[in-house]
mmCIF file of C-alpha atoms (C1' of nucleotides) in Angstrom:
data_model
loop_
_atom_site.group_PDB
_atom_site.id
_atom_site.type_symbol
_atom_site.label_atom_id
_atom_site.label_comp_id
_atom_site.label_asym_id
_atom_site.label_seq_id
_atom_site.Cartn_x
_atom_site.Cartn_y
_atom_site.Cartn_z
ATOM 1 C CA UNK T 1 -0.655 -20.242 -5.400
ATOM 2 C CA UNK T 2 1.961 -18.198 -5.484
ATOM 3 C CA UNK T 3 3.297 -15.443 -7.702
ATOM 4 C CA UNK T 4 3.504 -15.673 -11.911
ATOM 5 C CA UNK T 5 6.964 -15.531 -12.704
ATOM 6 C CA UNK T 6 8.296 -12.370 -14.651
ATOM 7 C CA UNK T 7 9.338 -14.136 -17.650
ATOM 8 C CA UNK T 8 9.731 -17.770 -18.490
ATOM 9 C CA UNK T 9 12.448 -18.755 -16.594
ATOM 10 C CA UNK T 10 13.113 -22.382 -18.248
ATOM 11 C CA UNK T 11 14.278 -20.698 -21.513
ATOM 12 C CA UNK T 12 16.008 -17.398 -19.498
ATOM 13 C CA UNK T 13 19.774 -17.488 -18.839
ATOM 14 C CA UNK T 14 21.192 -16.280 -15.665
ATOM 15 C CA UNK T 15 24.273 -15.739 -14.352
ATOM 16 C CA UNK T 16 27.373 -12.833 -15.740
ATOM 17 C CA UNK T 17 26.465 -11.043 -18.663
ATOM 18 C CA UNK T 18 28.664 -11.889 -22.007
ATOM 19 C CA UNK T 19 30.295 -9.057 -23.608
ATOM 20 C CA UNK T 20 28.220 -10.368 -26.655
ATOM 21 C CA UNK T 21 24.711 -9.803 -24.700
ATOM 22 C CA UNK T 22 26.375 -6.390 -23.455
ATOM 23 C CA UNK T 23 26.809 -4.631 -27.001
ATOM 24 C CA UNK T 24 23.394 -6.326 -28.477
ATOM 25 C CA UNK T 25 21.822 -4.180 -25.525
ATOM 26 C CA UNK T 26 23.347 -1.131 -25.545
ATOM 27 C CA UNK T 27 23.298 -0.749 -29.043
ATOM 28 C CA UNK T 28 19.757 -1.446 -28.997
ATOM 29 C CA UNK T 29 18.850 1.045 -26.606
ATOM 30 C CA UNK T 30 21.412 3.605 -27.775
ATOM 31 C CA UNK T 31 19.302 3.557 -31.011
ATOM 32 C CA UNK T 32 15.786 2.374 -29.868
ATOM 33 C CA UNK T 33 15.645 3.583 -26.071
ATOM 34 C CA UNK T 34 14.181 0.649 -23.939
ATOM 35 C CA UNK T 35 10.435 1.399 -26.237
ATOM 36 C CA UNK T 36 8.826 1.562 -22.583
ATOM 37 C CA UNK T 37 8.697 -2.422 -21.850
ATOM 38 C CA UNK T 38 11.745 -3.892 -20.359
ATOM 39 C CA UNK T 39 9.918 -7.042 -20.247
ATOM 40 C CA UNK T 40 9.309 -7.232 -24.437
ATOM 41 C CA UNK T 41 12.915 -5.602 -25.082
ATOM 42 C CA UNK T 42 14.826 -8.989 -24.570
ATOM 43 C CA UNK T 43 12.746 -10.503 -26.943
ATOM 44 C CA UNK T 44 13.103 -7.969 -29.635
ATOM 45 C CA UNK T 45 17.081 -8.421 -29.644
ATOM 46 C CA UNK T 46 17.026 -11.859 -29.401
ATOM 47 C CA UNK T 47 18.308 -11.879 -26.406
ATOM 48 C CA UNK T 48 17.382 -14.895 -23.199
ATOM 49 C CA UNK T 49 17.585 -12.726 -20.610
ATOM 50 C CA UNK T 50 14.631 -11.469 -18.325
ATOM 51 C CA UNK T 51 13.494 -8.223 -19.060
ATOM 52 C CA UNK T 52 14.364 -6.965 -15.264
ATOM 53 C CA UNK T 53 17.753 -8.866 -15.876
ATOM 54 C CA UNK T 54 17.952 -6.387 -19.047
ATOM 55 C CA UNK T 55 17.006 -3.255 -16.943
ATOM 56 C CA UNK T 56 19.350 -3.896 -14.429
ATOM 57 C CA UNK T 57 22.282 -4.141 -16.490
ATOM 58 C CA UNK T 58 21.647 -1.532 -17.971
ATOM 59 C CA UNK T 59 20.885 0.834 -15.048
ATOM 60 C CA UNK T 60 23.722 -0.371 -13.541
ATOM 61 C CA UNK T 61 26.574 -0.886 -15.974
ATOM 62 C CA UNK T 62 25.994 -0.075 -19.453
ATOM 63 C CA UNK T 63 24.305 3.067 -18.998
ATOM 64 C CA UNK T 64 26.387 6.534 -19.874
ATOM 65 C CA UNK T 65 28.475 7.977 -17.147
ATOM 66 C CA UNK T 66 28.311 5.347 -14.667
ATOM 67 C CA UNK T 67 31.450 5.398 -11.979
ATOM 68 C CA UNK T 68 32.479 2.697 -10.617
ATOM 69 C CA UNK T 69 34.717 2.233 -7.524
ATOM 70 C CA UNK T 70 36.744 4.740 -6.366
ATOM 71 C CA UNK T 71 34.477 6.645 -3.827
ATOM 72 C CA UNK T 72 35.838 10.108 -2.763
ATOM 73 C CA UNK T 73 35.535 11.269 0.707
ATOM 74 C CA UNK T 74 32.419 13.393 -0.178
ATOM 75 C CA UNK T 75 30.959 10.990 -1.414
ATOM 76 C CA UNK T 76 31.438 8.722 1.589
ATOM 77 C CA UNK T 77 30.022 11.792 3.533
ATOM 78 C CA UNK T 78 27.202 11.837 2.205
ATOM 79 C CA UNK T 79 26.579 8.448 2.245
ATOM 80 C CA UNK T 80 26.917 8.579 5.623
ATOM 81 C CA UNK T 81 25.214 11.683 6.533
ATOM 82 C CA UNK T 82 21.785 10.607 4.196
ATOM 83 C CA UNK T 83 22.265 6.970 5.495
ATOM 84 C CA UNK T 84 22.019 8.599 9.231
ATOM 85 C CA UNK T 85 19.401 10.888 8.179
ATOM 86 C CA UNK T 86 17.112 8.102 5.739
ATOM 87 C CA UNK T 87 18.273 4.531 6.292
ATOM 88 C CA UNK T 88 19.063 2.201 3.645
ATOM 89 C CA UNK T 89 17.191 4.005 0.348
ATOM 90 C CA UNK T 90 19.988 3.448 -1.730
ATOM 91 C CA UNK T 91 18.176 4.863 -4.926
ATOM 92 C CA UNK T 92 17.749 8.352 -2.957
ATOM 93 C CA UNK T 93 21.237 8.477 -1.833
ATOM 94 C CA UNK T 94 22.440 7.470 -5.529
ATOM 95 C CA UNK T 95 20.464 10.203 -6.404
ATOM 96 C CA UNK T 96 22.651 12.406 -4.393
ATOM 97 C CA UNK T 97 25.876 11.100 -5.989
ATOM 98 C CA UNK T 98 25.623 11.363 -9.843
ATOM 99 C CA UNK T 99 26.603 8.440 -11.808
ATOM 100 C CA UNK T 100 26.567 6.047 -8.796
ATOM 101 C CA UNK T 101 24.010 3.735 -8.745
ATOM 102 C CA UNK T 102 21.725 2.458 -5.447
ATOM 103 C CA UNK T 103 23.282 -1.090 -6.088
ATOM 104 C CA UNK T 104 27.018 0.047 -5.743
ATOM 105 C CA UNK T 105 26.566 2.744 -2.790
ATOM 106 C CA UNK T 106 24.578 -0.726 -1.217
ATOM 107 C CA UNK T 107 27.600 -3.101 -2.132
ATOM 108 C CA UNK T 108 30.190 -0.126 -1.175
ATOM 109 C CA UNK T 109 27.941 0.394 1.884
ATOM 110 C CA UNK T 110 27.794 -3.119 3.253
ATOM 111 C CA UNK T 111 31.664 -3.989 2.166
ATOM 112 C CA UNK T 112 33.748 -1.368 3.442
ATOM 113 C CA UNK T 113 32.196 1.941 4.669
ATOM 114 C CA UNK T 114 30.119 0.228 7.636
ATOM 115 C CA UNK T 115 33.145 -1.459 8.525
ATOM 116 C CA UNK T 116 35.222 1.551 8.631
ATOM 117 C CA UNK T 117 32.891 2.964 11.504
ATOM 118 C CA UNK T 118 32.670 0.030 12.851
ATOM 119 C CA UNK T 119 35.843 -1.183 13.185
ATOM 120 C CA UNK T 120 36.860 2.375 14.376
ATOM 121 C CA UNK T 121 34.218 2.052 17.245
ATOM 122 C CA UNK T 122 35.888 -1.401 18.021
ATOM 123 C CA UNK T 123 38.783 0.138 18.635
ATOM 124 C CA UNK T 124 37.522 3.036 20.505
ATOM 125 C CA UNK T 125 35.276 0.694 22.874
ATOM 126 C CA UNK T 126 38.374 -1.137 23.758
ATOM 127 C CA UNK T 127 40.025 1.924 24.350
ATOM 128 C CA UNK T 128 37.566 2.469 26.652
ATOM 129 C CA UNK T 129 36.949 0.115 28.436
ATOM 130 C CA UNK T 130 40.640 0.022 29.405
ATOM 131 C CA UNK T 131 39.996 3.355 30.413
ATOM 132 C CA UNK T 132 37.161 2.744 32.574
ATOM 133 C CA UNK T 133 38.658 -0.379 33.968
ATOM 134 C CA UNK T 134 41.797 1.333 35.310
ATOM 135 C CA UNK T 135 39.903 4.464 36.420
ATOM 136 C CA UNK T 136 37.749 1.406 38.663
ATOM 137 C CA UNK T 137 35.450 0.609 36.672
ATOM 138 C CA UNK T 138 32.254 2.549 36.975
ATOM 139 C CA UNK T 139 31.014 0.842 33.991
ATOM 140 C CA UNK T 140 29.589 2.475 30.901
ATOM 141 C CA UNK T 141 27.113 0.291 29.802
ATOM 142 C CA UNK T 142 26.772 2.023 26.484
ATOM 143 C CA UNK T 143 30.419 0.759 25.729
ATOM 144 C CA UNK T 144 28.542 -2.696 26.394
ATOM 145 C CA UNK T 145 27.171 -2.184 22.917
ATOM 146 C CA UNK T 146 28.963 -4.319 20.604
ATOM 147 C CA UNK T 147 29.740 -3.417 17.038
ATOM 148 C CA UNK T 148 27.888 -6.931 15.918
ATOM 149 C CA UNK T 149 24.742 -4.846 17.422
ATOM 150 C CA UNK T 150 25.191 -1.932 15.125
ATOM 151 C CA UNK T 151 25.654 -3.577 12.310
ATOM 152 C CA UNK T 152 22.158 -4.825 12.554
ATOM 153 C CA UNK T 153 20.798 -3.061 9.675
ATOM 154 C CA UNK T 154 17.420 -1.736 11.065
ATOM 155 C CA UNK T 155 18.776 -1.486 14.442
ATOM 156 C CA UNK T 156 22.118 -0.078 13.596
ATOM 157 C CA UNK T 157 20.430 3.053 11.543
ATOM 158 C CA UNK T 158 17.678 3.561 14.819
ATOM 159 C CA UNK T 159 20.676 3.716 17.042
ATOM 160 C CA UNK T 160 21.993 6.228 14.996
ATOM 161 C CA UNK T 161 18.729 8.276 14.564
ATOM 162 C CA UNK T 162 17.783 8.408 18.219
ATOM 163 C CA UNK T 163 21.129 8.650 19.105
ATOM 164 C CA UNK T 164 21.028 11.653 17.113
ATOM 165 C CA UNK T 165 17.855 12.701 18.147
ATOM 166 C CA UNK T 166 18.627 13.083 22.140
ATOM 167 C CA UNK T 167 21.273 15.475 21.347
ATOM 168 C CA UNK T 168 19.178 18.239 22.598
ATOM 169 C CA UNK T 169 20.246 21.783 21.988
ATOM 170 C CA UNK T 170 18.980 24.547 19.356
ATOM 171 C CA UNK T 171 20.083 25.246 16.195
ATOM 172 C CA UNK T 172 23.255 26.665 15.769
ATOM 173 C CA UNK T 173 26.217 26.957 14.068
ATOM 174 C CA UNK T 174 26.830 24.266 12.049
ATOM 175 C CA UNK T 175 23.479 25.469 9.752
ATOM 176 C CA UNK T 176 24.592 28.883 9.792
ATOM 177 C CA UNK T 177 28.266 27.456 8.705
ATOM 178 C CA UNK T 178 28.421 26.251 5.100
ATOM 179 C CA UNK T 179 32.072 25.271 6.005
ATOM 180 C CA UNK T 180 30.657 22.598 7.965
ATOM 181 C CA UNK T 181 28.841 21.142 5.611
ATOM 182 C CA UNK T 182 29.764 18.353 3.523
ATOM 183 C CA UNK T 183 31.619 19.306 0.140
ATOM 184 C CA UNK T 184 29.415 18.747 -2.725
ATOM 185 C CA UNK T 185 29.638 17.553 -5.785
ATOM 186 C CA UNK T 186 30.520 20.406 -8.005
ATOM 187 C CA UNK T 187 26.958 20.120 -9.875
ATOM 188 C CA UNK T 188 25.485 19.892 -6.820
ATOM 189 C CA UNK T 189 26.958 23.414 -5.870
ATOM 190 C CA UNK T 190 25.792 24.906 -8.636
ATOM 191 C CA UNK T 191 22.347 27.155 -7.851
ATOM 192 C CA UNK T 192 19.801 28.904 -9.463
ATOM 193 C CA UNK T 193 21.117 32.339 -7.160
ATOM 194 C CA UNK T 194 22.903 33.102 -10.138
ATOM 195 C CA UNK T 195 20.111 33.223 -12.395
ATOM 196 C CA UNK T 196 17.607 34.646 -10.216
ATOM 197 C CA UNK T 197 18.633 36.919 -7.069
ATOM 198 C CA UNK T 198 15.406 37.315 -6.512
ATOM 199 C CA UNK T 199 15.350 33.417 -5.887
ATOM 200 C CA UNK T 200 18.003 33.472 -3.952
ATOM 201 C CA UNK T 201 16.742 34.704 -1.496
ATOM 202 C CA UNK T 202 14.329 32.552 -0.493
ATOM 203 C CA UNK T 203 16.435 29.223 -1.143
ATOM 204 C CA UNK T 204 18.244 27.564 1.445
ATOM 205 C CA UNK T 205 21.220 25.746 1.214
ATOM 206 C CA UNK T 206 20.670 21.860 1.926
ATOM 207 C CA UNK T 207 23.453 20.176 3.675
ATOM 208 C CA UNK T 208 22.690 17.448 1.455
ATOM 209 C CA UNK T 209 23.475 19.257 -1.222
ATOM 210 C CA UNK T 210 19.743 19.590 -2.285
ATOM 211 C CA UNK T 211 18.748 23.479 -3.028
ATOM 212 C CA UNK T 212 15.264 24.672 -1.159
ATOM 213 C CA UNK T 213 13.034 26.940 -2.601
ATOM 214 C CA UNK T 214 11.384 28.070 0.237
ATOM 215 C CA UNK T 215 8.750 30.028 -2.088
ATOM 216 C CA UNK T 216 7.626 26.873 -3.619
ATOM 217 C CA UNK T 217 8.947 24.186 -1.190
ATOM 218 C CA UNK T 218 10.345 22.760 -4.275
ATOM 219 C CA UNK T 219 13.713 21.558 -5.222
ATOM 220 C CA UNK T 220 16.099 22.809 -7.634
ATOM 221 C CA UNK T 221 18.194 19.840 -9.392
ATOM 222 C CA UNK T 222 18.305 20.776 -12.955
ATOM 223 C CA UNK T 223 21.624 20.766 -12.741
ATOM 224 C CA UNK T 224 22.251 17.708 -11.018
ATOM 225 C CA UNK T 225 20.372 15.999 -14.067
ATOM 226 C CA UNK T 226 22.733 15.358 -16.688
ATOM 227 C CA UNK T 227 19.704 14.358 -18.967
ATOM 228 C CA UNK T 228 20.954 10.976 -19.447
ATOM 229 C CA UNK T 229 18.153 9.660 -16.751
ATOM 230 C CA UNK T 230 15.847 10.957 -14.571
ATOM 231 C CA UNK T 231 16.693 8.924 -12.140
ATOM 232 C CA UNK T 232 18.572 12.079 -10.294
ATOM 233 C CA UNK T 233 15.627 14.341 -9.484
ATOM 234 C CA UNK T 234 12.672 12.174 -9.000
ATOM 235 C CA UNK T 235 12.879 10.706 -5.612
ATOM 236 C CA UNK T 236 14.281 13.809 -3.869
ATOM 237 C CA UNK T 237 11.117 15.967 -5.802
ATOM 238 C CA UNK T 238 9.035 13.404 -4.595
ATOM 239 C CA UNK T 239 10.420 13.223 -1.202
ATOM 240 C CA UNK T 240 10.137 16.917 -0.168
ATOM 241 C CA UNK T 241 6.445 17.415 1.261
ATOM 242 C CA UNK T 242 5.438 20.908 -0.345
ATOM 243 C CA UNK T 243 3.029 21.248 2.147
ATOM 244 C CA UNK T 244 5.788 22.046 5.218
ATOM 245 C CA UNK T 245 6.734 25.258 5.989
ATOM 246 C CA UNK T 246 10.537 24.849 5.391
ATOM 247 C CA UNK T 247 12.561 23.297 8.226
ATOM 248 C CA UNK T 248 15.901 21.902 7.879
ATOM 249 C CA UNK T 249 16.247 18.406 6.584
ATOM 250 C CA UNK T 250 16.844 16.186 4.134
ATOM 251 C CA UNK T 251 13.706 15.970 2.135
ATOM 252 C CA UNK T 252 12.551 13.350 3.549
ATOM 253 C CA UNK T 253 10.585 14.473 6.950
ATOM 254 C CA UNK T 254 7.651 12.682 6.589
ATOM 255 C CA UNK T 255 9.106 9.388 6.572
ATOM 256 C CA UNK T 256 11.620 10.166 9.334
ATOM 257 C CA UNK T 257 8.662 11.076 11.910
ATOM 258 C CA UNK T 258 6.834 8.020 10.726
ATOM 259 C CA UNK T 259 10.154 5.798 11.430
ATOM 260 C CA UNK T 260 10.742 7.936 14.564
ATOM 261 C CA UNK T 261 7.895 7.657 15.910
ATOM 262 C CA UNK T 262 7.319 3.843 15.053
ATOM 263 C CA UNK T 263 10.368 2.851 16.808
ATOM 264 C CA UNK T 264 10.120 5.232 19.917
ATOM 265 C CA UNK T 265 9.145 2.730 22.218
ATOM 266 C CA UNK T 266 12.027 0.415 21.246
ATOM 267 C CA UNK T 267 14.864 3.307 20.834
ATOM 268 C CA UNK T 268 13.919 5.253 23.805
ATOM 269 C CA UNK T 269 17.360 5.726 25.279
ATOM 270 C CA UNK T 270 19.835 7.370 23.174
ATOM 271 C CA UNK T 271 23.612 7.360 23.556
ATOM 272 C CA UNK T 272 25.375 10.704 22.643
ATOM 273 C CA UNK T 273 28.548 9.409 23.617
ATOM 274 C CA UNK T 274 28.595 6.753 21.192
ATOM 275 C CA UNK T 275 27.105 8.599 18.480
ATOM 276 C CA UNK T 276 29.661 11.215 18.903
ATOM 277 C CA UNK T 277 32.315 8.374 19.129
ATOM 278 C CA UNK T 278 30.804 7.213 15.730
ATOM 279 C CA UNK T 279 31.196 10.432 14.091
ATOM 280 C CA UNK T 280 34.897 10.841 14.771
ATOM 281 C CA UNK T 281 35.730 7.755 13.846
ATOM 282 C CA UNK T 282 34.392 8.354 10.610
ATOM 283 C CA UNK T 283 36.824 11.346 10.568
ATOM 284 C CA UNK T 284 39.900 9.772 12.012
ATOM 285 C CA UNK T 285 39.531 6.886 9.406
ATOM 286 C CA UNK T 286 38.163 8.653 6.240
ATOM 287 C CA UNK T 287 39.650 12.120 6.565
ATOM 288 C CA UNK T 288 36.112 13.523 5.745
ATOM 289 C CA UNK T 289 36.391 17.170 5.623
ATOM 290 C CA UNK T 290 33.146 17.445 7.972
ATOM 291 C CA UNK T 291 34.356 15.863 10.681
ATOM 292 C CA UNK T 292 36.026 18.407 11.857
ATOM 293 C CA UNK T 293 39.762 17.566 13.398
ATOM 294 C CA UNK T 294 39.284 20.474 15.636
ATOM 295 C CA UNK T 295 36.213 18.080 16.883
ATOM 296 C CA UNK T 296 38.293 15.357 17.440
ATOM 297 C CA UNK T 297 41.169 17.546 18.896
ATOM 298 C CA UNK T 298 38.326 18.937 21.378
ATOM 299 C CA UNK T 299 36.465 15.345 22.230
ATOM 300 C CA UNK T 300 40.045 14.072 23.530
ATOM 301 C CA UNK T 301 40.103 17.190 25.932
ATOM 302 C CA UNK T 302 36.664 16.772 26.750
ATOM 303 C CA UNK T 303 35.606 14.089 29.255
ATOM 304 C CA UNK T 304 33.881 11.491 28.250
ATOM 305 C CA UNK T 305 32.075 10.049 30.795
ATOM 306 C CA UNK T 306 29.473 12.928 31.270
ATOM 307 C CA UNK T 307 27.676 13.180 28.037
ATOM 308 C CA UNK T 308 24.299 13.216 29.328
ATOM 309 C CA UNK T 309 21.975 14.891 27.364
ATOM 310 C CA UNK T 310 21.834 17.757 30.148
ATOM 311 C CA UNK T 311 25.343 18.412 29.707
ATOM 312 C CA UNK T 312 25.382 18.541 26.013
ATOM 313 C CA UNK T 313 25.185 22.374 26.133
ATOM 314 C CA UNK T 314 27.964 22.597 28.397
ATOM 315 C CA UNK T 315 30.220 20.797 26.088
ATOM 316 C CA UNK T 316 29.088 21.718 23.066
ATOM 317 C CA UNK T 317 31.830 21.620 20.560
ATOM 318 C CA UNK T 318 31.371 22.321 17.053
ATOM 319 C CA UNK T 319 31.140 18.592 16.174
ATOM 320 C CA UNK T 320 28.232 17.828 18.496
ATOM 321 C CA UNK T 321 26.491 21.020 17.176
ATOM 322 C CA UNK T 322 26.603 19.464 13.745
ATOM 323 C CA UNK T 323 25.566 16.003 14.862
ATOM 324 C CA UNK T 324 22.388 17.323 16.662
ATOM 325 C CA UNK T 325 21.867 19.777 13.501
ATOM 326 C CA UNK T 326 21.874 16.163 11.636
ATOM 327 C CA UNK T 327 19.508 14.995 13.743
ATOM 328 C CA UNK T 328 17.107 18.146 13.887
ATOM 329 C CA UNK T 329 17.627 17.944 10.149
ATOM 330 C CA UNK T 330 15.922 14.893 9.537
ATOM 331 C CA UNK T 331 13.791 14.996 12.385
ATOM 332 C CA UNK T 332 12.027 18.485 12.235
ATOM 333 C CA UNK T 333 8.170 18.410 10.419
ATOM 334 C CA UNK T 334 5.675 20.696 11.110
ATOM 335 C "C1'" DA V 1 50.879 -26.712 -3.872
ATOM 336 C "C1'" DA V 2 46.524 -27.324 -1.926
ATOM 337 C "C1'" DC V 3 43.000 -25.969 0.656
ATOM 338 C "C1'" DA V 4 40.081 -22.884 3.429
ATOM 339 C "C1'" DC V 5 38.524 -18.587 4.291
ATOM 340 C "C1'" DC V 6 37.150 -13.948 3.252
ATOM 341 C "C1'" DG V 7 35.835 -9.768 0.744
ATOM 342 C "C1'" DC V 8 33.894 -7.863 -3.133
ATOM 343 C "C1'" DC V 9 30.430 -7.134 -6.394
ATOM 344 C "C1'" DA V 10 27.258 -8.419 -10.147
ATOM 345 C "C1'" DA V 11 23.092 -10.386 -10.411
ATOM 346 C "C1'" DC V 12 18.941 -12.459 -8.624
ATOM 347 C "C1'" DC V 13 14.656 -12.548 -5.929
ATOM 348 C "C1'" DG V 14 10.467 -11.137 -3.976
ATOM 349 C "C1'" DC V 15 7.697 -7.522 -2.722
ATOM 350 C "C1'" DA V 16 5.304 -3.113 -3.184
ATOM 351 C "C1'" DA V 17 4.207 0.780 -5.873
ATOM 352 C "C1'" DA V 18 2.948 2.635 -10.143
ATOM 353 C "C1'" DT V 19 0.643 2.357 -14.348
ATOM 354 C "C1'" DG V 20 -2.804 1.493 -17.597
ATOM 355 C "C1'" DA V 21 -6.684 -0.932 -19.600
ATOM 356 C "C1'" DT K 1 -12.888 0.732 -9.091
ATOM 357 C "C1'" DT K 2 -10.637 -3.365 -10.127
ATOM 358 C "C1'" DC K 3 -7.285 -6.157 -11.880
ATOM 359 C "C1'" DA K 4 -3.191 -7.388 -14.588
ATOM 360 C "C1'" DT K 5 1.142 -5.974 -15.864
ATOM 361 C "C1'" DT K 6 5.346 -3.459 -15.426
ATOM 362 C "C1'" DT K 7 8.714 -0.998 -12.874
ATOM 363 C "C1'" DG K 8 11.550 0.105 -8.986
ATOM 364 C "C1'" DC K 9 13.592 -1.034 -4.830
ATOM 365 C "C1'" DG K 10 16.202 -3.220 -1.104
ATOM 366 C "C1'" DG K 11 17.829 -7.529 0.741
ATOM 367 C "C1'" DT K 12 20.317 -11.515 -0.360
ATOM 368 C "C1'" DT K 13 23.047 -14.834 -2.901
ATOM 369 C "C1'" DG K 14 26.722 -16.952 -5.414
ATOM 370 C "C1'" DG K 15 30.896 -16.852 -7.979
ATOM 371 C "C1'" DC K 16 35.383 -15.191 -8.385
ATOM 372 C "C1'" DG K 17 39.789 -13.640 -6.955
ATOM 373 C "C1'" DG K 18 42.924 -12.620 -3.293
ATOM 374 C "C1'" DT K 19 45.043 -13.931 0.999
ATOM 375 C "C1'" DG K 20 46.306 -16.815 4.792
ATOM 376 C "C1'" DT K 21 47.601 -21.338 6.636
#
DNA sequence: AACACCGCCAACCGCAAATGA
DNA sequence: TTCATTTGCGGTTGGCGGTGT
């Protein structure tokens, strides 16, 4: 039977939004607010649109303090690092970036910053497999991968997790080095330490620029919510499970293990190298300050061709210490 | 100049979760 | 508890403009 439709679509227009239909709905909800019913609210201006039509343009264009474009390179670093960490939850990781919305970190996502890692590990694989070819060939056959693969959305971001997640070694530096982590947005930065020491104690900082109150397991974003929607604290409050004794991650444990452990059998093999390879590119084409360039500087003296997972100690540089941080990060749950 | 191709992005669609009667 | 309605989300589409041939 299928379905009833939202709204009647016969006498609904679709398409680009007029700059006519834009002012009748911002004023309206400048002076009304959206009265709790998206789907009544087109009918009350007088306007043929679909109530979800309504909400998204508003949400994602005519709402206050909306950016558009421009992405810094924090902000692509923590796209990158919550996209490694969560997947493709685009409201959580606008959440993270204030006045971005889900729909442009998913266009700026899928247009340009996958295909700056990508088309950095296209270069590197060729690199490589020049390399390998002159030095006679003993043939990586994680090099085999081919970008196309990765770009697979749901097996591009389980590469990435269990790629993560076989860097084996304990916590270190990187958590214990707030220089490492990614720059936050200034808001972001802001803490509660000042206004209670006794607080600040007990808070962590997140990496993801999310504050942990490890007394109540609860987040701290007041300041991240400019008031003009709640759309900046929900998902992370409702992502952190207050029942955990605090371990390092993004939030968003419960859903990692649950992924994780879903897609074991499929992801069982795990390619540091690539990862790693991955990460630096990221660097070498975005600049990001977390990226280290004394990583990179170190990978090109490091061999490549022995990153087994029982060497990873050995060759621990700073950059693989923060990479299997990321992945104990949104792995660890108690 | 004309056409094809490509990238970008606003908007749509369908589904699931949340809400409320 | 159940069911209908609304909201929120992520994947996908389609139009437009820029670029290449």
């Amino acid at each position: 039977m299928g379905r009833a439709p939202c709204c009647d679509k016969a006498n609904v227009k679709k398409g680009p939004w007029s700059p006519e239909e834009d002012v009748k709905l911002k004023d309206y909800i400048d002076k009304y607010g959206t009265g709790g019913n998206w789907i009544a609210l087109p009918q009350k201006i007088g306007l043929k649109r679909c109530g979800k039509s309504c909400r998204l343009r508003w949400l994602n264009y005519l709402r206050p303090n909306i950016k558009h474009g421009g992405f810094s390179e924090e902000e692509d670093s923590i796209i990158l690092s919550l996209y490694i960490s969560i997947g493709s939850r685009w409201s959580i990781i606008a959440a993270q970036l204030p006045g971005r919305t889900d729909n442009d970190i998913k266009n700026y996502w899928n247009t340009k910053l996958k295909k700056k890692l990508l088309g950095r590990q296209k270069q590197m694989n060729r690199q490589d497999s020049i390399t390998n070819s002159n030095e006679n060939n003993i043939s990586n056959n994680n090099n085999n991968k081919s970008p196309q693969n990765l770009s697979n959305s749901a097996l591009e971001r389980l590469q990435l997790h269990m790629q993560l997640q076989n860097l084996q070694s304990p916590f270190s530096s990187f958590y214990n080095n707030p220089i490492l982590w990614p720059k936050l947005h200034p808001l972001l930065q802001s803490t509660t330490h000042d206004q209670n020491p006794k607080l600040a104690s007990q808070e962590t900082f997140h990496p993801s620029g999310v504050n942990v109150n490890h007394q109540n397991n609860h987040i701290k974003l007041a300041e991240i919510n400019n008031g003009s929607s709640p759309l900046y604290s929900e998902n992370i409050e409702q992502s952190l499970n207050p029942a955990h004794e605090f371990q390092p991650n993004f939030g968003f444990s419960q859903d990692l293990r649950l992924d994780n452990h879903h897609n074991m059998d499929l992801m069982n093999r795990g390619d540091s190298k690539e990862l790693f390879q991955v990460g630096n590119e990221f660097e070498l084409t975005t600049g990001s300050s977390w990226w280290s360039e004394e990583v990179e500087l170190e990978r090109k003296t490091t061999s490549t061709s022995s990153w087994g997972s029982a060497s990873v100690l050995d060759q621990t540089t700073e950059g693989m210490v923060m990479l299997q941080d990321y992945a104990q990060m949104s792995y660890h749950s108690v």
